[in-house]
PDB file of C-alpha atoms in Angstrom:
ATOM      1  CA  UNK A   1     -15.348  10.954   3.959  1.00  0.00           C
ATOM      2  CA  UNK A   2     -15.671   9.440   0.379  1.00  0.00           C
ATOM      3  CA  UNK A   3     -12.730   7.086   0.110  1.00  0.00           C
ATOM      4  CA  UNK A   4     -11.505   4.676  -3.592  1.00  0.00           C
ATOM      5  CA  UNK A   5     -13.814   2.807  -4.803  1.00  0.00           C
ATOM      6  CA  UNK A   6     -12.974  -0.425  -6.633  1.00  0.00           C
ATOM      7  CA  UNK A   7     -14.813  -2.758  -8.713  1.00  0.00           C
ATOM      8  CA  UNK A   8     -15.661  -5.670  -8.768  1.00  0.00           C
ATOM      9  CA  UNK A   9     -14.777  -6.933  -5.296  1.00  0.00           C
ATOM     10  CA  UNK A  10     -14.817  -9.918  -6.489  1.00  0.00           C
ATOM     11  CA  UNK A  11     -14.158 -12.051  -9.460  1.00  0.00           C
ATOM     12  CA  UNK A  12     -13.273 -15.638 -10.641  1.00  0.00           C
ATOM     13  CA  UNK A  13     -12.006 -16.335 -14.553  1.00  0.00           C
ATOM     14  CA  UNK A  14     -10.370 -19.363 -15.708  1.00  0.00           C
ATOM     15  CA  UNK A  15      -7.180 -19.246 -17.474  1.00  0.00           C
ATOM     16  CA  UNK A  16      -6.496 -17.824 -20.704  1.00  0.00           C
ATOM     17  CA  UNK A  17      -9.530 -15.727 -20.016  1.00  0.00           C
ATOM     18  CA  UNK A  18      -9.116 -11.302 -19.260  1.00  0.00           C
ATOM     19  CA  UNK A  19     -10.774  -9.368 -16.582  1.00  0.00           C
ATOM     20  CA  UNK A  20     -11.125  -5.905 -16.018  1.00  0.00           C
ATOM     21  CA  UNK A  21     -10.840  -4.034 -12.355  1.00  0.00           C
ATOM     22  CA  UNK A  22     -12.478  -0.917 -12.071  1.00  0.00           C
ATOM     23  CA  UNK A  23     -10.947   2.089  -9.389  1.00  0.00           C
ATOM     24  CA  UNK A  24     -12.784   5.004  -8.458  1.00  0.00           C
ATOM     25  CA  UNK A  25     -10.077   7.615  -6.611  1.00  0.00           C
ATOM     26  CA  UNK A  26     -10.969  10.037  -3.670  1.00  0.00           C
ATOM     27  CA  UNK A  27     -12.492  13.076  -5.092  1.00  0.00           C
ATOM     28  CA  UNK A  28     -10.436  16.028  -6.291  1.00  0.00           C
ATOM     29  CA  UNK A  29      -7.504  13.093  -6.255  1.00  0.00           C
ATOM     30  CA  UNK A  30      -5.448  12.932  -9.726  1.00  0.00           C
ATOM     31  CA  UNK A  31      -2.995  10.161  -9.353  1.00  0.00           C
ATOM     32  CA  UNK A  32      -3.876   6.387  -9.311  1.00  0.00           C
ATOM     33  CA  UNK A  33      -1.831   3.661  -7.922  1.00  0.00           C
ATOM     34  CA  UNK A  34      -2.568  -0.106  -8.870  1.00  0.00           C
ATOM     35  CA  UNK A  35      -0.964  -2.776  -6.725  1.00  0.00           C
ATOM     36  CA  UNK A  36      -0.961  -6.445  -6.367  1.00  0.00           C
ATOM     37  CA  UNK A  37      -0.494  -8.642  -3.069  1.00  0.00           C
ATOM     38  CA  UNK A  38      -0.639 -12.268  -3.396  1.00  0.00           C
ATOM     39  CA  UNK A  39      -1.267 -14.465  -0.277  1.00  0.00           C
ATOM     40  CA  UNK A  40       0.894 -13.791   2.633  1.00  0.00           C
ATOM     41  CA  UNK A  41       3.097 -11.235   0.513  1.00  0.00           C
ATOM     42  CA  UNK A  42       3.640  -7.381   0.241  1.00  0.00           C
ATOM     43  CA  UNK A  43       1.776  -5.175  -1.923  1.00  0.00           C
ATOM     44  CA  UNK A  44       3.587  -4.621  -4.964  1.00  0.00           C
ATOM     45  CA  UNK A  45       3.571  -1.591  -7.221  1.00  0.00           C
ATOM     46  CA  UNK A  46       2.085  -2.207 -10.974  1.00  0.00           C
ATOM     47  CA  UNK A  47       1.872   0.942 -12.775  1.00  0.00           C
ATOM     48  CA  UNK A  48       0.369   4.596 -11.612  1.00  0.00           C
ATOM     49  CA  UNK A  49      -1.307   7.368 -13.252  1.00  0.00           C
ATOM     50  CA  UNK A  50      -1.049  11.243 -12.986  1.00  0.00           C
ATOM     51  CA  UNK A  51      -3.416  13.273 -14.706  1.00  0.00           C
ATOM     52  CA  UNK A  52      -4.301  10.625 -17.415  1.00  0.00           C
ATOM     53  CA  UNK A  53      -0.521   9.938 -18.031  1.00  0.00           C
ATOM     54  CA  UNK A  54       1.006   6.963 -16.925  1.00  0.00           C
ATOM     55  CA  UNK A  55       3.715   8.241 -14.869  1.00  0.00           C
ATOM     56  CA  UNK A  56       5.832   5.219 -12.974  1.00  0.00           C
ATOM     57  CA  UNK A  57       5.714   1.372 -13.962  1.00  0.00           C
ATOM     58  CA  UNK A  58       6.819  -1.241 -11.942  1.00  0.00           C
ATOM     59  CA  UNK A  59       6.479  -5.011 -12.006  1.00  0.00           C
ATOM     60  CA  UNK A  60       3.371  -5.324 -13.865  1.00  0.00           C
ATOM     61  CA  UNK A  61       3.395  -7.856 -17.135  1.00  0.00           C
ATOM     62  CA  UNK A  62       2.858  -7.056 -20.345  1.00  0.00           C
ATOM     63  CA  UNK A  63      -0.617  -9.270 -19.750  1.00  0.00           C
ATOM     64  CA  UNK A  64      -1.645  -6.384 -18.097  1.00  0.00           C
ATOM     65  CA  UNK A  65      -1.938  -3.035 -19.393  1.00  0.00           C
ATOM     66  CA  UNK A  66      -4.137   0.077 -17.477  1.00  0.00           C
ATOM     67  CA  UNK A  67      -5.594   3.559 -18.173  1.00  0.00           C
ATOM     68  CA  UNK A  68      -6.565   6.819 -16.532  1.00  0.00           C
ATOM     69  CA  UNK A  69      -9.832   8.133 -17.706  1.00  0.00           C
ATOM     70  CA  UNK A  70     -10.807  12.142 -18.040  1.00  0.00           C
ATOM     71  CA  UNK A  71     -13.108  11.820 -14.633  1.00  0.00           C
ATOM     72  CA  UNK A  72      -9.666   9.878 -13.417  1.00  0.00           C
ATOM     73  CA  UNK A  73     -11.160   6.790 -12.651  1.00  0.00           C
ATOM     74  CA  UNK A  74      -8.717   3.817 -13.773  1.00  0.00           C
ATOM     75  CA  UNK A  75      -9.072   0.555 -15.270  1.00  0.00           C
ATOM     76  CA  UNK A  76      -6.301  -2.332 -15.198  1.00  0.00           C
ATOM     77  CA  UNK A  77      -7.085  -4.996 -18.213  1.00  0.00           C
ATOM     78  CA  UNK A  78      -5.396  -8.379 -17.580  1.00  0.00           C
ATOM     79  CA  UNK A  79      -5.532 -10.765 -20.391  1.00  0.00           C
ATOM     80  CA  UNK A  80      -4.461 -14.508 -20.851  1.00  0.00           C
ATOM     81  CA  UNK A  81      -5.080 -14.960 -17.013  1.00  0.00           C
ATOM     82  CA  UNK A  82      -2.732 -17.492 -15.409  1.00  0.00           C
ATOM     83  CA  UNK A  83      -2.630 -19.024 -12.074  1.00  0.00           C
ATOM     84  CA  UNK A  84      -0.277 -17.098 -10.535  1.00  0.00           C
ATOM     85  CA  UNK A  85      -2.725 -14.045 -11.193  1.00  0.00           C
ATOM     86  CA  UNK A  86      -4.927 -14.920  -8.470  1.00  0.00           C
ATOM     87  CA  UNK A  87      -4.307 -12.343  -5.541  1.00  0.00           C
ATOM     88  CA  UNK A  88      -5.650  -9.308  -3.886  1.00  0.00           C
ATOM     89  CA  UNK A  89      -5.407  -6.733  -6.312  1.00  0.00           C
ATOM     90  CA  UNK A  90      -5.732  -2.815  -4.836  1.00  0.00           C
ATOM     91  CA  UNK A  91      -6.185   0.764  -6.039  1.00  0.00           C
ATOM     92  CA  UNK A  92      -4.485   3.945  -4.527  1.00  0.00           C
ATOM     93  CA  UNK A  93      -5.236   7.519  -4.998  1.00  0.00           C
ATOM     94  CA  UNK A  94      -3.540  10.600  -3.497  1.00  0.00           C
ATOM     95  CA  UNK A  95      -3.755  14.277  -4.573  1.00  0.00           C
ATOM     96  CA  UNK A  96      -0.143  14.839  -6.416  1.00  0.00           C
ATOM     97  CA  UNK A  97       2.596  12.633  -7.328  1.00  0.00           C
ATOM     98  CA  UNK A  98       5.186  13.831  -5.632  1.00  0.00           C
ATOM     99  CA  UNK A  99       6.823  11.178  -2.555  1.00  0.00           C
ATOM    100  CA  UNK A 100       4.931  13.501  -0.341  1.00  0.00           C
ATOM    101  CA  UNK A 101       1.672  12.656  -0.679  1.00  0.00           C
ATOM    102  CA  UNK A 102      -0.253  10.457   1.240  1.00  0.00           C
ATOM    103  CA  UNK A 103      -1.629   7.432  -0.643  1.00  0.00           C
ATOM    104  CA  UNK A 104      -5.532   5.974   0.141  1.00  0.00           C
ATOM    105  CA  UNK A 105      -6.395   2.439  -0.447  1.00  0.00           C
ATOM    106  CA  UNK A 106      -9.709   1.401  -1.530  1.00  0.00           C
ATOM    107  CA  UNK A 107     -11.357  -2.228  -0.421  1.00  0.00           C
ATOM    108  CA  UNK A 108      -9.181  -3.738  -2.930  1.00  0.00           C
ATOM    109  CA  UNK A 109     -10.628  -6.910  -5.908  1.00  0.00           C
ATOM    110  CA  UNK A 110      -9.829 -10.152  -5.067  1.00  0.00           C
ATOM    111  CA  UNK A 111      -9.273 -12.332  -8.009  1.00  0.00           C
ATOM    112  CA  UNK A 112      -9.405 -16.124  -7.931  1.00  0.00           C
ATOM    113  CA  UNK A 113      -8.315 -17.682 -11.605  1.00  0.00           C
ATOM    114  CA  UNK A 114      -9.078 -21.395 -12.063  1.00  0.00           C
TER     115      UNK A 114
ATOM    116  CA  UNK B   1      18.316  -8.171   0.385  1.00  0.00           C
ATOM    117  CA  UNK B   2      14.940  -6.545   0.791  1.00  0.00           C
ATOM    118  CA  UNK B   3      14.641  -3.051   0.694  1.00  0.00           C
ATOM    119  CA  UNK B   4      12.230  -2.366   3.232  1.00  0.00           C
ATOM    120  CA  UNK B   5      13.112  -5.116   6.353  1.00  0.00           C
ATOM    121  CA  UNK B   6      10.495  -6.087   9.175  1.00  0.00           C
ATOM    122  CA  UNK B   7      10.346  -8.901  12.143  1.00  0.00           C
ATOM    123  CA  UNK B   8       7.923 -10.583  10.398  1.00  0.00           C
ATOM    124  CA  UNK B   9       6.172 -11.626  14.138  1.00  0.00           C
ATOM    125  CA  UNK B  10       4.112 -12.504  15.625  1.00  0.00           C
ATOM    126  CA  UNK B  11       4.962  -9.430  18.228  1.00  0.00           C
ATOM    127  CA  UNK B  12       2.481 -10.141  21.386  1.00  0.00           C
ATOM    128  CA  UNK B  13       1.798  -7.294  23.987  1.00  0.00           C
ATOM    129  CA  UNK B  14      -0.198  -7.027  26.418  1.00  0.00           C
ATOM    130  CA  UNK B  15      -3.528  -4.760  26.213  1.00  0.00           C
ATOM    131  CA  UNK B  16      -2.745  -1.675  27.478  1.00  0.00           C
ATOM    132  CA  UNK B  17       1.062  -1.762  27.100  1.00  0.00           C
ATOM    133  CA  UNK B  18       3.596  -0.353  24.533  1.00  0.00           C
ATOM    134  CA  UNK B  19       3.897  -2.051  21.143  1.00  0.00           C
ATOM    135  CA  UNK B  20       7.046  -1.209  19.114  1.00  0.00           C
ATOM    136  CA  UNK B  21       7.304  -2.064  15.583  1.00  0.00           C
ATOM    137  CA  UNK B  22      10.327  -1.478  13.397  1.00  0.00           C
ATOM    138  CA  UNK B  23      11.293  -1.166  10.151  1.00  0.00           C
ATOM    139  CA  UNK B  24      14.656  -0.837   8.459  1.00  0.00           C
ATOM    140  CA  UNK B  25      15.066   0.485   4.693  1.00  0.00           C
ATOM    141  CA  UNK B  26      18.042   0.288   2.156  1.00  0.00           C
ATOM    142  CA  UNK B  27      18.027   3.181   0.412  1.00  0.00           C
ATOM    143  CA  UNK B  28      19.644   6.161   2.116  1.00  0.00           C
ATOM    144  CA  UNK B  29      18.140   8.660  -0.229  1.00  0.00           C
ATOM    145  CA  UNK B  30      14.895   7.644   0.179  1.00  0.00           C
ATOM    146  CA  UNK B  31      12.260  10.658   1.752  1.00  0.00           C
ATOM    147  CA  UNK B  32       8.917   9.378   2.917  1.00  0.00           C
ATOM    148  CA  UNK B  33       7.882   6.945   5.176  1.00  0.00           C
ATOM    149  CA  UNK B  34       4.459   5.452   5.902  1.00  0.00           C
ATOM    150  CA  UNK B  35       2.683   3.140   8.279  1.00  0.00           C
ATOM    151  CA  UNK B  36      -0.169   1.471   7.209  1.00  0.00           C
ATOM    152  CA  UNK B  37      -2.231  -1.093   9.267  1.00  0.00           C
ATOM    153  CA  UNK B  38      -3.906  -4.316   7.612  1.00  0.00           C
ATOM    154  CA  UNK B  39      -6.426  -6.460   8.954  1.00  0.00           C
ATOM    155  CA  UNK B  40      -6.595  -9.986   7.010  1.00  0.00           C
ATOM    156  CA  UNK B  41      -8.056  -9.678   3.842  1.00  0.00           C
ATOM    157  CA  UNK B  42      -8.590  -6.081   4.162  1.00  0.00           C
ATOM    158  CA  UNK B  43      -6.785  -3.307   2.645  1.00  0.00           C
ATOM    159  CA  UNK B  44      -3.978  -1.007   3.570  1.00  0.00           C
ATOM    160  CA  UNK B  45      -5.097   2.045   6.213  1.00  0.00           C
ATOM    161  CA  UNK B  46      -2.489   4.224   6.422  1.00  0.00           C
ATOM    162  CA  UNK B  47      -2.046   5.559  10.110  1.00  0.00           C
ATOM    163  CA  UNK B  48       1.169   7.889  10.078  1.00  0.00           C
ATOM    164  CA  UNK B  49       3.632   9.220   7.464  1.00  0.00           C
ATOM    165  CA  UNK B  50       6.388  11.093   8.396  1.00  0.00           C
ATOM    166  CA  UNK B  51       9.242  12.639   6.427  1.00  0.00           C
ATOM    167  CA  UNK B  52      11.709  14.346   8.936  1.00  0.00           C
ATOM    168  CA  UNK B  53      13.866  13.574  11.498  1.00  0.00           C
ATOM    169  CA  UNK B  54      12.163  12.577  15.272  1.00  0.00           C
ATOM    170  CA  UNK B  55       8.946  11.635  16.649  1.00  0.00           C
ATOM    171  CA  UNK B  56       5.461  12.347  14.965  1.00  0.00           C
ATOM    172  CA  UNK B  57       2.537  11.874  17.185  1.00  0.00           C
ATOM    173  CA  UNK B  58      -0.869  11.216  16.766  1.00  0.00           C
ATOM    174  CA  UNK B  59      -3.338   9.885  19.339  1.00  0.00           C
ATOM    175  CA  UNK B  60      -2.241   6.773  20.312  1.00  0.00           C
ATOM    176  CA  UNK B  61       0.206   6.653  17.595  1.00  0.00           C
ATOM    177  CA  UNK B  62       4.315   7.974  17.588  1.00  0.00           C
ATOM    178  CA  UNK B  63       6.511   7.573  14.666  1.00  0.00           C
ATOM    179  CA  UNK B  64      10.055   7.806  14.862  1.00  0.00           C
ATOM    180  CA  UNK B  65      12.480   8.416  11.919  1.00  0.00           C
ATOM    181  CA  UNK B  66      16.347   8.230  12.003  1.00  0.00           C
ATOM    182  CA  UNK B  67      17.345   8.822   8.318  1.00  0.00           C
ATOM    183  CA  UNK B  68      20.967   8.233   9.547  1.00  0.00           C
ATOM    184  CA  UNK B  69      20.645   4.859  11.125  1.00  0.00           C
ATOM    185  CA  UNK B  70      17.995   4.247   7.913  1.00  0.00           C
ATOM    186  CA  UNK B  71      15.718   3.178  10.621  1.00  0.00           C
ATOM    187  CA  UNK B  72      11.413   3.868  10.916  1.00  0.00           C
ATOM    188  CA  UNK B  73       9.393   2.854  13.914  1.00  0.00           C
ATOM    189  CA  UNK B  74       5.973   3.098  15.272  1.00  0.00           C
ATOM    190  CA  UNK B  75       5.173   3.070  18.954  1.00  0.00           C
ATOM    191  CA  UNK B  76       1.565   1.881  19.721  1.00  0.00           C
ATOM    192  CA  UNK B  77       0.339   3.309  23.284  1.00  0.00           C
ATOM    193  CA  UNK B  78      -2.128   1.936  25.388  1.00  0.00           C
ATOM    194  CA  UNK B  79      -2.981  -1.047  23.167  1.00  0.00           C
ATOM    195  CA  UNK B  80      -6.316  -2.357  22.405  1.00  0.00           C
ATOM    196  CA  UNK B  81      -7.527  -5.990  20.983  1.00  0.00           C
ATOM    197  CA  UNK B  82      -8.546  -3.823  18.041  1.00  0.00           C
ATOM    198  CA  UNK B  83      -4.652  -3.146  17.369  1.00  0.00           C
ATOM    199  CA  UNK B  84      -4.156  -6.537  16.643  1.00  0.00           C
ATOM    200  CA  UNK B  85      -3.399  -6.503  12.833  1.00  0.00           C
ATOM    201  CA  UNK B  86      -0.455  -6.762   9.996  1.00  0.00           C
ATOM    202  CA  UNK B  87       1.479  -3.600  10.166  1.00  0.00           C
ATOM    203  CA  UNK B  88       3.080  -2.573   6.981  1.00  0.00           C
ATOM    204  CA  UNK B  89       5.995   0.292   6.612  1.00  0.00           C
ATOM    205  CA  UNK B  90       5.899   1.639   3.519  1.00  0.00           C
ATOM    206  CA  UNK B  91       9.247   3.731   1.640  1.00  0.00           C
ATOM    207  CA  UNK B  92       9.078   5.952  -1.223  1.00  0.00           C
ATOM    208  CA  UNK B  93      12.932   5.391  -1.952  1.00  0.00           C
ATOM    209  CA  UNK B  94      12.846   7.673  -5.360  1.00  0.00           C
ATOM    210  CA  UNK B  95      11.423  11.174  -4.955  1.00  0.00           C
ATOM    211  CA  UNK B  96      11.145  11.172  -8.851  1.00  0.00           C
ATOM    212  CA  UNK B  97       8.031   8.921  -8.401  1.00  0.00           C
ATOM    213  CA  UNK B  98       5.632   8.006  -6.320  1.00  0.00           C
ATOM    214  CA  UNK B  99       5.934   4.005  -6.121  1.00  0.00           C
ATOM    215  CA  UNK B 100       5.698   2.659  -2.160  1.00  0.00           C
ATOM    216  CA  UNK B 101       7.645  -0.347  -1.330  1.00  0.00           C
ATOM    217  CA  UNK B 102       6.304  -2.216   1.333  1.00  0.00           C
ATOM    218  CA  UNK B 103       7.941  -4.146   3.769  1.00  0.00           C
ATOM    219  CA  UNK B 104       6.497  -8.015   4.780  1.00  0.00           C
ATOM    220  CA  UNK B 105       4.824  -6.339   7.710  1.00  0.00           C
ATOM    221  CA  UNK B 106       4.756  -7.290  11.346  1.00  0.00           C
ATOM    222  CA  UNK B 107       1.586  -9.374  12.921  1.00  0.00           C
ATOM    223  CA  UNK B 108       0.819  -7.864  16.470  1.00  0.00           C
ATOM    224  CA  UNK B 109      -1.581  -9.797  18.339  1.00  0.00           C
ATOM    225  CA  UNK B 110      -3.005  -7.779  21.397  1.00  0.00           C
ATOM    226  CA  UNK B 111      -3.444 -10.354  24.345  1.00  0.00           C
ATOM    227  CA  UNK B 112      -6.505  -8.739  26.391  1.00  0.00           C
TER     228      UNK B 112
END
């Protein structure tokens, strides 16, 4: 079965510098989920998407700001990169938004800023 | 406190045996529950939700909810080295949106 697709996997900046992540949901999903886990922590919610709206925001800075495209894929722009950025950063899809539904990880982009 | 509490580990059981992992969450109205497994540096696989009262099985795999004791678990049967991961329970504490919170997780290590 297709699952989320994220890009890059990888990717190192240096500070001050921006980086886009790419995420690819499950077919036929609508609703994107972008989270961050640094080392040896808990996933934490950033922002989601429903339909092309953003629809819940959580602790994501105002570095960072994200978008759901028309074919629902979802980008999360991070500017002025700072240390503390480097972590695992993952993409979630489900089909609806209510508390209900299921939500699908894909591989995940790990970001390393120097 | 944290919203969604684990025992961080390491839990060790023998292959073959029972593993028990629980999770306790702060939020009495919250309505969906979710275990996901993690292998290091991987990415969340969810295993089990469940969103009522009682056990949930699948395969190998039992969830238990007690909404009143605000209390999740997952029972692991027959265990297998491949078990051996972070397990993560994840709440959705307000049904108005979708956001999980995750709890630390719980390390098992599977001894064979």
């Amino acid at each position: 079965a297709a699952g989320v697709i994220q890009s890059p996997r990888h990717l190192i900046k240096e500070k001050r510098e921006t980086a886009t992540l790419k995420c690819y949901p499950i077919p036929r999903h609508d609703t994107v989920y972008w989270y961050q886990q640094g080392p040896g922590q808990d996933p934490q919610f950033l922002i989601s998407f429903y339909e092309k709206m953003q629809s819940d925001k959580g602790s994501i800075p105002d570095r960072f700001s994200a978008q759901q495209f028309s074919d629902y894929h979802s980008e999360l722009n991070m500017s002025s990169l700072e240390l503390g950025d480097s972590a695992l950063y993952f993409c979630a899809s489900s089909l609806g938004r209510t508390g209900y539904n299921e939500q699908f990880f894909g591989p995940g982009t790990r970001l390393t800023v120097l | 406190q944290k919203e969604v509490e684990q025992n961080s580990g390491p839990l060790s059981v023998p292959e073959g045996a029972i593993a028990s992992l629980n999770c306790t969450y702060s939020d009495r109205g919250s309505q969906s529950f979710f275990w996901y497994r993690q292998y290091s540096g991987k990415s969340p696989e969810l295993i089990m939700s469940i969103y009522s009262n009682g056990d949930k099985e699948d395969g190998r795999f039992t969830a238990q909810l007690n909404k009143a004791s605000q209390y999740v678990s997952l029972l692991i049967r027959d265990s297998q080295p491949s078990d051996s991961a972070t397990y993560l329970c994840a709440v959705n504490s307000d049904f108005g949106n979708e956001k999980l919170t995750f709890g630390t997780g719980t390390r098992l290590t599977i001894i064979p």
